[in-house]
Coordinates of C-alpha atoms and ligand atoms in Angstrom, one line a residue:
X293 CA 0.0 0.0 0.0
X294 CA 2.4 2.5 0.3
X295 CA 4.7 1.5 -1.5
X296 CA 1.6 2.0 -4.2
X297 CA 1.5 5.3 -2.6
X298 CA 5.5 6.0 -3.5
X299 CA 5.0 4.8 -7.0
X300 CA 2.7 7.8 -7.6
X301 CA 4.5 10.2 -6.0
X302 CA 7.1 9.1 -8.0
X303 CA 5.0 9.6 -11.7
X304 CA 3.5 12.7 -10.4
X305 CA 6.9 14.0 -9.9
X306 CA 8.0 12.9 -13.3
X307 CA 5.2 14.3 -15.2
X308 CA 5.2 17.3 -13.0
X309 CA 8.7 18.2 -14.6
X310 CA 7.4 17.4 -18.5
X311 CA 10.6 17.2 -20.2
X312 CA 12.0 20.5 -18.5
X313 CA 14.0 18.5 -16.0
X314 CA 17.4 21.0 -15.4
X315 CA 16.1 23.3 -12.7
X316 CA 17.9 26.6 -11.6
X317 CA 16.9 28.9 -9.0
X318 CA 15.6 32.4 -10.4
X319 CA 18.1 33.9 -7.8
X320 CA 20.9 32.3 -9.7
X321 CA 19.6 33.4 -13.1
X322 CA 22.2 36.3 -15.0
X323 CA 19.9 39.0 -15.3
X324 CA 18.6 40.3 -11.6
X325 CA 16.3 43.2 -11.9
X326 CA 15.3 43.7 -8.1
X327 CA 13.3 46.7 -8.2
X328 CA 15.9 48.7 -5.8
X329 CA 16.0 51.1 -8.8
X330 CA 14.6 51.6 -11.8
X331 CA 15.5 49.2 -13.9
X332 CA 15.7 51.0 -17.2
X333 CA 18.4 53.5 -15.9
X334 CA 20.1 49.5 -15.7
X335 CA 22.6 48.6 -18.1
X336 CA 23.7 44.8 -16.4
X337 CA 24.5 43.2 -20.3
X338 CA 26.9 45.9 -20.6
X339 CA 26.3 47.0 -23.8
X340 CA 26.1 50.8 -23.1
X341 CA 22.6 50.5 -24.0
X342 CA 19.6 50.7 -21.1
X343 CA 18.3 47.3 -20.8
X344 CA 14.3 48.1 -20.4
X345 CA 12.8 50.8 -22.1
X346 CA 12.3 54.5 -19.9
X347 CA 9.5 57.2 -20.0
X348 CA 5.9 57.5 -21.7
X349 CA 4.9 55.8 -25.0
X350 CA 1.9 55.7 -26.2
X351 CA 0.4 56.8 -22.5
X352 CA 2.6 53.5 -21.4
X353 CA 5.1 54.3 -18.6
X354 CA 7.8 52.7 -17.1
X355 CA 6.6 52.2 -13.3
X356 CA 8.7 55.2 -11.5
X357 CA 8.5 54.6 -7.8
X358 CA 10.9 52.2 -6.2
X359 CA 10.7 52.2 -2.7
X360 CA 11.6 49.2 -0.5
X361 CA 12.9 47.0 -3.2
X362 CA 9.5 46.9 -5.1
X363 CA 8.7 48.6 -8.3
X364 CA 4.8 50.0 -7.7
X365 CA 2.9 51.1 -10.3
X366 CA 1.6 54.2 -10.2
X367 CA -2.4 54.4 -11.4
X368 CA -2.6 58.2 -11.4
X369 CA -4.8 59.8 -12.8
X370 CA -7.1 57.7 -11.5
X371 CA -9.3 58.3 -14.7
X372 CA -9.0 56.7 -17.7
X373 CA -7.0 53.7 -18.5
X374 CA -3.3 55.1 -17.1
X375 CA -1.0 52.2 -18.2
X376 CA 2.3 51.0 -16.1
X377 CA 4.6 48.8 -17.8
X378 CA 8.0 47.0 -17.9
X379 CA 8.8 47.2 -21.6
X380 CA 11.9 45.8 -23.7
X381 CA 11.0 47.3 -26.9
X382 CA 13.9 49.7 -28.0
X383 CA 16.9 48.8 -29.7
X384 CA 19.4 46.8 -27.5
X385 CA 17.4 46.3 -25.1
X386 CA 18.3 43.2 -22.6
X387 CA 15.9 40.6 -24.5
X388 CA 16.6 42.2 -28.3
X389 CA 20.5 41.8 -27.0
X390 CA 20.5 38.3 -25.8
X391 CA 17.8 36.4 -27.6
X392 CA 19.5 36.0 -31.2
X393 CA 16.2 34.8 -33.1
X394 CA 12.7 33.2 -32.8
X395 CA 14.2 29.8 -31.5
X396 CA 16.7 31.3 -28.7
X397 CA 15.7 29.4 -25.5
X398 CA 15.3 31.6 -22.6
X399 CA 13.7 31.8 -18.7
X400 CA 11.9 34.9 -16.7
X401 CA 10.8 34.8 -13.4
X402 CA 8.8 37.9 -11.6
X403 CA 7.2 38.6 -8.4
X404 CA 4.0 40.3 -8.3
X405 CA 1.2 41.3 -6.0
X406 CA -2.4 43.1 -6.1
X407 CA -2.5 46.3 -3.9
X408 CA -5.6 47.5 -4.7
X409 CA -8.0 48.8 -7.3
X410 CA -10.0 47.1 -9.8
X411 CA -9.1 44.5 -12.3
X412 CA -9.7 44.7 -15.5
X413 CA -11.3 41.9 -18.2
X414 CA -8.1 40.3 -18.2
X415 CA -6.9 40.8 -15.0
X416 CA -4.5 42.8 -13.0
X417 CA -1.1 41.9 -14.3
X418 CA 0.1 41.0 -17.8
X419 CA 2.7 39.7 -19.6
X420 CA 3.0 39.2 -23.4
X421 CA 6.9 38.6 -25.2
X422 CA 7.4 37.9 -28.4
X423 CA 11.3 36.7 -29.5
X424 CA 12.8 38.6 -32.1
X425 CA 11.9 37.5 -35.5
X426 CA 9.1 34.9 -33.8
X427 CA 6.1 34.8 -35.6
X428 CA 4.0 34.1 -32.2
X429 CA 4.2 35.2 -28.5
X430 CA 2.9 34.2 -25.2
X431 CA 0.6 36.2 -23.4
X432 CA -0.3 35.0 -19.0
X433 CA -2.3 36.9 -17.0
X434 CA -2.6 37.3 -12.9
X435 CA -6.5 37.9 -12.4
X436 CA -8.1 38.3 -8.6
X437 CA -9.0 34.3 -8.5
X438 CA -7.3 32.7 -11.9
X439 CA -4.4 32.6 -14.3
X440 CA -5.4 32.9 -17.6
X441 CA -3.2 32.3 -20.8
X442 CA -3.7 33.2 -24.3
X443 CA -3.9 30.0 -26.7
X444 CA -5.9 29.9 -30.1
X445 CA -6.9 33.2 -29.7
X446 CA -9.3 32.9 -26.4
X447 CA -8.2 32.8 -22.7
X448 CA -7.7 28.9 -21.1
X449 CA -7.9 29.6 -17.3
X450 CA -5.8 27.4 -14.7
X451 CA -5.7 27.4 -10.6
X452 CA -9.5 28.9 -10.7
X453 CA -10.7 29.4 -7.5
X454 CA -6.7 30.7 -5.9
X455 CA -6.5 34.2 -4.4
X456 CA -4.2 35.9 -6.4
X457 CA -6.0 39.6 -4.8
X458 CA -4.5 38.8 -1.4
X459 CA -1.9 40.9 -1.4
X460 CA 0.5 38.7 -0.5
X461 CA 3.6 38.0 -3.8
X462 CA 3.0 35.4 -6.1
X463 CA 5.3 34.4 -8.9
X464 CA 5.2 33.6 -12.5
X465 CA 8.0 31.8 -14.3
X466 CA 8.2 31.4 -18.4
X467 CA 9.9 29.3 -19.8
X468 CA 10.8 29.2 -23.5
X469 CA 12.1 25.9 -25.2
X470 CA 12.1 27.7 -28.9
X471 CA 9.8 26.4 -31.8
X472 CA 7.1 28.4 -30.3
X473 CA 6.6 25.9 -27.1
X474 CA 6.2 27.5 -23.4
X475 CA 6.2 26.3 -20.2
X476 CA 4.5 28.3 -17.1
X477 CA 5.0 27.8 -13.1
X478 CA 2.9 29.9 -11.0
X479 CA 3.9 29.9 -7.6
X480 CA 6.7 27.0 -8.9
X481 CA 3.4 25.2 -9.9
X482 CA 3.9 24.0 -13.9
X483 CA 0.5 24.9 -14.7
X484 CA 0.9 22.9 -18.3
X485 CA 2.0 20.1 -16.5
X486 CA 0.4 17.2 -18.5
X487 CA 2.2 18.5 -21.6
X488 CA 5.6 17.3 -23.2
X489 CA 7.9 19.7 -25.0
X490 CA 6.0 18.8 -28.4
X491 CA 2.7 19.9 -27.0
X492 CA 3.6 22.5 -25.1
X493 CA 1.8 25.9 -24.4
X494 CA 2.1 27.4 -28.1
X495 CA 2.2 31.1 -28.0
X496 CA -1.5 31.8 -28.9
X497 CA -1.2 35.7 -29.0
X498 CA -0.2 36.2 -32.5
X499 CA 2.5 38.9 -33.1
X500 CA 2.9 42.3 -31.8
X501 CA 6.3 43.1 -32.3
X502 CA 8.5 40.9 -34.7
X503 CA 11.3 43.2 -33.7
X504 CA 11.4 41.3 -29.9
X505 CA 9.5 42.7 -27.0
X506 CA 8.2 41.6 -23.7
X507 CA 5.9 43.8 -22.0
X508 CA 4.8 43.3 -18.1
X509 CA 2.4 45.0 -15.8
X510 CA -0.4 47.1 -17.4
X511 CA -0.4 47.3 -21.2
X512 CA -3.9 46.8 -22.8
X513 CA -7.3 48.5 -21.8
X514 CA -8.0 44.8 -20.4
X515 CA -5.5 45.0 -17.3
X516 CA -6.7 47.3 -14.3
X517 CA -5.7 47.4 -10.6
X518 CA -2.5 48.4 -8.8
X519 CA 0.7 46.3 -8.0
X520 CA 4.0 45.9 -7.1
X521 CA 7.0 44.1 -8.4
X522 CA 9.5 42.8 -5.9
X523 CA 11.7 41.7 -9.1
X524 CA 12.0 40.1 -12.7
X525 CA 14.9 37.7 -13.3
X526 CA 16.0 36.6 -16.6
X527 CA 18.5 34.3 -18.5
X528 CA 18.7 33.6 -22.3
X529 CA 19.7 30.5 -23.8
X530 CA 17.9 27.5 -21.3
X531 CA 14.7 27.1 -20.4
X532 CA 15.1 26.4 -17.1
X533 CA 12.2 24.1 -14.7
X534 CA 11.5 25.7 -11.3
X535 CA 13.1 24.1 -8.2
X536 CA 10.7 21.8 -6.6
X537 CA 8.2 23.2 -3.6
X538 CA 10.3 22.2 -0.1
X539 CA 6.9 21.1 0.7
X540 CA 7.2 18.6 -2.7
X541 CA 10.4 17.3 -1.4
X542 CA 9.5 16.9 2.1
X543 CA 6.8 14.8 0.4
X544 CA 9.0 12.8 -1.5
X545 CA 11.4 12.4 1.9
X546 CA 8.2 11.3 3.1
X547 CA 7.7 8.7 0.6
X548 CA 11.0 7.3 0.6
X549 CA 10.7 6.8 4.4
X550 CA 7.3 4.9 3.8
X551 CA 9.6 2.6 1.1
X552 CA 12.1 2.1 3.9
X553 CA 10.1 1.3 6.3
X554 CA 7.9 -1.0 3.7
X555 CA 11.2 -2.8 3.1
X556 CA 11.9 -4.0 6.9
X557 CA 8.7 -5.1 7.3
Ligands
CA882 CA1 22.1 46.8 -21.7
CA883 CA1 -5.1 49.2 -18.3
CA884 CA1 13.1 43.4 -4.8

């Protein structure tokens, strides 16, 4: 009996992984952006070029206030549809810099929380990126009590029924395998977890910017509320699976203790 109980921790585990199986900590990733400044006054590629986008375009700014190590976004005016946004679309920018083409792997990972206001159609916090030269990109949203992500041109919705309004950080990791296949852990949970790399997520968003772009936060009339960042971390060239939950491993301690103590019996 418990060994049976092992045996499907064990395939859980494996599927849980799909065929993302090298995992690295976002902490050790090569591109830290951890909010305790603005992050496109940053330059960490060394390229002499700022590596996110700064200022207003197209009534789209760059969040401004960095207090505490978190990035807030600042809603004012409180009318209309004011838009805050981490953007990479400007010439040398981090992701044009290091992603070579549509097919150059890379992983993000970002902390986020709801502080208040009112979400919009498609939530509170978005994030659409598109590789230079890709034809497709990926498009996840945090709403109040869902994820939703972008495939075939409508919304699929995963962990219905969580409290992602509580205030308290949750995070999101991509991660992109090239050919137009995605992976997604919220919370280090791999939300497309039934999928192997030649059915995974497809970027369902179509194409916004085939020179390279990723854009975070508040970009489309669909996205309302306010938030903070606490940071994004980045690293082109692996797509990289999230570090199991301690909670996971102390579950697979737990099953490897039931095996031993199956065996003496
Ligand atoms: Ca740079
Ligand atoms: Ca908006
Ligand atoms: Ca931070």
């Amino acid at each position: 009996m418990k060994f049976i109980v092992l045996s499907t921790f064990l395939a859980a585990a494996a599927v849980a992984h799909a065929d993302l199986i090298v995992t690295k900590h976002s902490s050790d990733f090569t591109y830290l952006y951890e909010m305790d400044v603005n992050p496109s006054g940053q330059d960490l590629d060394s390229n002499t070029t700022q590596d996110w986008f700064g200022g207003t375009a197209g009534g789209s700014t760059i969040p401004q206030d960095y207090t505490g190590g978190v990035a807030r976004s600042d809603q004012n005016p409180a009318s209309g549809d004011p838009q805050n946004l981490f953007r990479t679309d400007i010439g040398g920018s981090i992701t044009r810099a290091t992603l070579a083409d549509a097919n150059t792997p890379w992983t993000m990972e970002l902390s986020a929380r709801k502080t208040g206001g009112t979400q919009g159609v498609d939530g509170w916090f978005g994030v659409a990126m598109q590789n230079p030269g890709a034809s497709f990109s990926t498009r996840v949203n945090f709403e109040d009590d869902r994820i939703s992500y972008r495939t075939g041109g409508t919304y699929a919705d995963y962990l219905v029924g969580t409290d992602f309004a509580d205030g308290a950080f949750h995070t999101m990791r991509i991660a992109y395998e090239g050919s137009d296949n995605y992976f997604v852990w919220i919370n280090d949970i791999l939300l497309n977890s039934d999928l192997t790399s030649a059915g995974a997520f497809a970027g369902g968003n179509g194409s916004f910017n085939t020179g390279g772009s990723w854009f975070m936060g508040d970009f489309s009339g669909g996205i309302g509320g306010d938030w903070e960042v606490d940071y994004i971390r980045y690293e082109a060239g692996t797509a990289f699976a999230a570090v199991p939950e301690a909670s996971e491993l102390a579950l697979f301690a737990l099953g490897a203790l039931s095996l031993a103590l199956y065996r003496r019996k």
